[in-house]
Every structure is written in structure tokens, then in C-alpha cells.
mmCIF file of C-alpha atoms in Angstrom:
data_model
loop_
_atom_site.group_PDB
_atom_site.id
_atom_site.type_symbol
_atom_site.label_atom_id
_atom_site.label_comp_id
_atom_site.label_asym_id
_atom_site.label_seq_id
_atom_site.Cartn_x
_atom_site.Cartn_y
_atom_site.Cartn_z
ATOM 1 C CA MET A 1 119.846 113.776 124.956
ATOM 2 C CA ALA A 2 118.819 111.029 122.526
ATOM 3 C CA LYS A 3 119.592 111.404 118.862
ATOM 4 C CA SER A 4 116.612 111.708 116.553
ATOM 5 C CA ASN A 5 116.098 110.898 112.897
ATOM 6 C CA LYS A 6 113.516 113.658 112.548
ATOM 7 C CA PRO A 7 115.787 116.020 110.562
ATOM 8 C CA ILE A 8 116.366 113.279 107.970
ATOM 9 C CA VAL A 9 112.659 112.436 107.770
ATOM 10 C CA TRP A 10 111.666 116.081 107.433
ATOM 11 C CA GLY A 11 114.391 116.598 104.841
ATOM 12 C CA LEU A 12 113.071 113.725 102.727
ATOM 13 C CA PHE A 13 109.540 115.051 103.207
ATOM 14 C CA ALA A 14 110.477 118.550 102.075
ATOM 15 C CA ALA A 15 112.548 117.316 99.129
ATOM 16 C CA GLY A 16 109.748 115.021 97.967
ATOM 17 C CA GLY A 17 107.184 117.778 98.156
ATOM 18 C CA THR A 18 109.414 120.224 96.322
ATOM 19 C CA ILE A 19 110.264 117.758 93.570
ATOM 20 C CA SER A 20 106.612 116.769 93.186
ATOM 21 C CA ALA A 21 105.475 120.378 93.095
ATOM 22 C CA PHE A 22 107.909 121.317 90.331
ATOM 23 C CA VAL A 23 108.127 118.155 88.239
ATOM 24 C CA ALA A 24 104.457 117.200 87.979
ATOM 25 C CA PRO A 25 103.306 120.502 86.401
ATOM 26 C CA VAL A 26 106.213 120.461 83.939
ATOM 27 C CA MET A 27 105.417 116.896 82.864
ATOM 28 C CA ILE A 28 101.731 117.789 82.471
ATOM 29 C CA LEU A 29 102.688 120.845 80.442
ATOM 30 C CA ILE A 30 104.937 118.844 78.123
ATOM 31 C CA THR A 31 102.809 115.731 77.637
ATOM 32 C CA GLY A 32 99.387 117.343 77.891
ATOM 33 C CA LEU A 33 99.847 120.637 76.078
ATOM 34 C CA LEU A 34 103.083 121.129 74.186
ATOM 35 C CA VAL A 35 103.145 117.803 72.321
ATOM 36 C CA PRO A 36 99.474 117.949 71.218
ATOM 37 C CA LEU A 37 99.842 121.601 70.199
ATOM 38 C CA GLY A 38 102.777 120.694 67.973
ATOM 39 C CA VAL A 39 105.478 122.619 69.850
ATOM 40 C CA PHE A 40 107.422 119.355 69.826
ATOM 41 C CA GLY A 41 107.278 117.064 66.800
ATOM 42 C CA GLU A 42 104.696 114.310 66.486
ATOM 43 C CA ASP A 43 107.308 111.701 67.307
ATOM 44 C CA ALA A 44 108.367 113.484 70.514
ATOM 45 C CA MET A 45 106.583 110.903 72.622
ATOM 46 C CA SER A 46 107.260 107.902 70.369
ATOM 47 C CA TYR A 47 108.324 104.647 71.976
ATOM 48 C CA GLU A 48 111.758 104.645 70.339
ATOM 49 C CA ARG A 49 112.515 108.209 71.332
ATOM 50 C CA MET A 50 111.323 107.766 74.919
ATOM 51 C CA THR A 51 113.289 104.517 75.284
ATOM 52 C CA ALA A 52 116.449 106.220 74.056
ATOM 53 C CA PHE A 53 115.801 109.144 76.391
ATOM 54 C CA LEU A 54 115.130 106.965 79.443
ATOM 55 C CA SER A 55 118.208 104.831 78.852
ATOM 56 C CA HIS A 56 120.587 107.748 79.526
ATOM 57 C CA TRP A 57 122.190 107.467 82.976
ATOM 58 C CA ILE A 58 121.457 111.031 84.117
ATOM 59 C CA VAL A 59 117.777 110.616 83.265
ATOM 60 C CA LYS A 60 117.715 107.359 85.238
ATOM 61 C CA ILE A 61 119.175 109.094 88.294
ATOM 62 C CA GLY A 62 116.703 111.962 88.004
ATOM 63 C CA LEU A 63 113.743 109.632 87.550
ATOM 64 C CA LEU A 64 114.838 107.521 90.486
ATOM 65 C CA GLY A 65 115.218 110.619 92.657
ATOM 66 C CA ILE A 66 111.750 111.859 91.735
ATOM 67 C CA VAL A 67 110.106 108.514 92.469
ATOM 68 C CA ILE A 68 111.948 107.856 95.735
ATOM 69 C CA LEU A 69 111.505 111.346 97.158
ATOM 70 C CA THR A 70 107.828 111.320 96.241
ATOM 71 C CA LEU A 71 107.374 107.947 97.975
ATOM 72 C CA TRP A 72 109.010 109.211 101.160
ATOM 73 C CA HIS A 73 106.982 112.418 101.019
ATOM 74 C CA ALA A 74 103.765 110.393 100.765
ATOM 75 C CA ALA A 75 104.846 108.078 103.591
ATOM 76 C CA HIS A 76 105.521 110.984 105.922
ATOM 77 C CA ARG A 77 102.251 112.651 104.962
ATOM 78 C CA LEU A 78 100.351 109.392 105.695
ATOM 79 C CA ARG A 79 102.042 109.113 109.095
ATOM 80 C CA ILE A 80 101.096 112.669 110.010
ATOM 81 C CA THR A 81 97.539 112.139 108.722
ATOM 82 C CA ALA A 82 97.140 108.974 110.815
ATOM 83 C CA HIS A 83 98.352 110.936 113.828
ATOM 84 C CA ASP A 84 95.822 113.689 113.072
ATOM 85 C CA PHE A 85 93.037 111.094 112.923
ATOM 86 C CA GLY A 86 93.906 110.014 116.439
ATOM 87 C CA ILE A 87 96.026 106.931 115.795
ATOM 88 C CA ARG A 88 98.623 107.406 118.497
ATOM 89 C CA ASN A 89 100.680 104.233 118.024
ATOM 90 C CA ASP A 90 103.283 106.178 116.078
ATOM 91 C CA SER A 91 105.977 103.502 115.958
ATOM 92 C CA THR A 92 103.672 100.975 114.250
ATOM 93 C CA ILE A 93 102.410 103.541 111.752
ATOM 94 C CA ALA A 94 105.946 104.763 111.081
ATOM 95 C CA MET A 95 107.197 101.219 110.549
ATOM 96 C CA GLY A 96 104.366 100.523 108.116
ATOM 97 C CA VAL A 97 104.532 103.660 105.988
ATOM 98 C CA TYR A 98 108.322 103.984 105.959
ATOM 99 C CA GLY A 99 108.667 100.242 105.332
ATOM 100 C CA PHE A 100 106.299 100.642 102.383
ATOM 101 C CA ALA A 101 108.324 103.594 101.071
ATOM 102 C CA GLY A 102 111.581 101.691 101.534
ATOM 103 C CA LEU A 103 110.261 98.580 99.786
ATOM 104 C CA PHE A 104 108.942 100.520 96.831
ATOM 105 C CA SER A 105 112.137 102.584 96.676
ATOM 106 C CA VAL A 106 114.071 99.352 96.153
ATOM 107 C CA ILE A 107 111.516 98.216 93.562
ATOM 108 C CA ALA A 108 111.867 101.598 91.807
ATOM 109 C CA LEU A 109 115.649 101.191 91.823
ATOM 110 C CA PHE A 110 115.417 97.807 90.091
ATOM 111 C CA ALA A 111 112.770 99.101 87.658
ATOM 112 C CA VAL A 112 114.923 102.069 86.645
ATOM 113 C CA LEU A 113 117.995 99.862 86.263
ATOM 114 C CA ALA A 114 115.983 97.549 84.003
ATOM 115 C CA ILE A 115 115.148 100.357 81.560
#
């Protein structure tokens, strides 16, 4: 029986979807509602405050995790969608979408380290 990487791929897919489903609404709530309504101070989203916040190591790890898992979730979803549209050359599609996710994961890593 050949070993498969499907459990890893499905794990990344599920984690990306879960992170996206929980983080996106919270960020919209904070930046779109709570700051304009004055729940947080006017300077809550100031450049200096956000730079100080983003420079903390735990925030960098969390941000990197959100971006990478979301990329892999999107890549898997695109692969499945291509399959549903009748594109049956799965290895080429998988190489393209997962290569894209891998490349942009590395770019995200360098971007987060540069903050």
C-alpha cells in the first residue's frame, strides 16, 4: 500500500478554513465596527501602535500562521474546483496550486520577518 500525503493536505485545508472562518469576522468586527464606534480609542489603529503591535514575536507567528494556512486552504479549494470542472490532470493542477501556495508562504515568511 502506497503512502499518501492526503491527510496532511486535508489537515492544512481544514486548518486554513477554520482560521479564516474565525479570524476574518473578528478582524472585520474590530476594524469595521468597534474602532469607528469608539469602543477602542481613536489611535487604536494608528501607524505607531500597529507597528508596535505587529513587531511582537507572538503576533508575527500568529499572522504567519493565518496567512500560510489560508493560502493552503485556497490552493486545495482551487484544486478541487478544477477537478469539479472536469480538469482531470490532477498532478499538474496540484503542482501549480500547491507550488503557488508554497511560494507565497515563503514570501509571507520573509514579509513577516521584515516587520
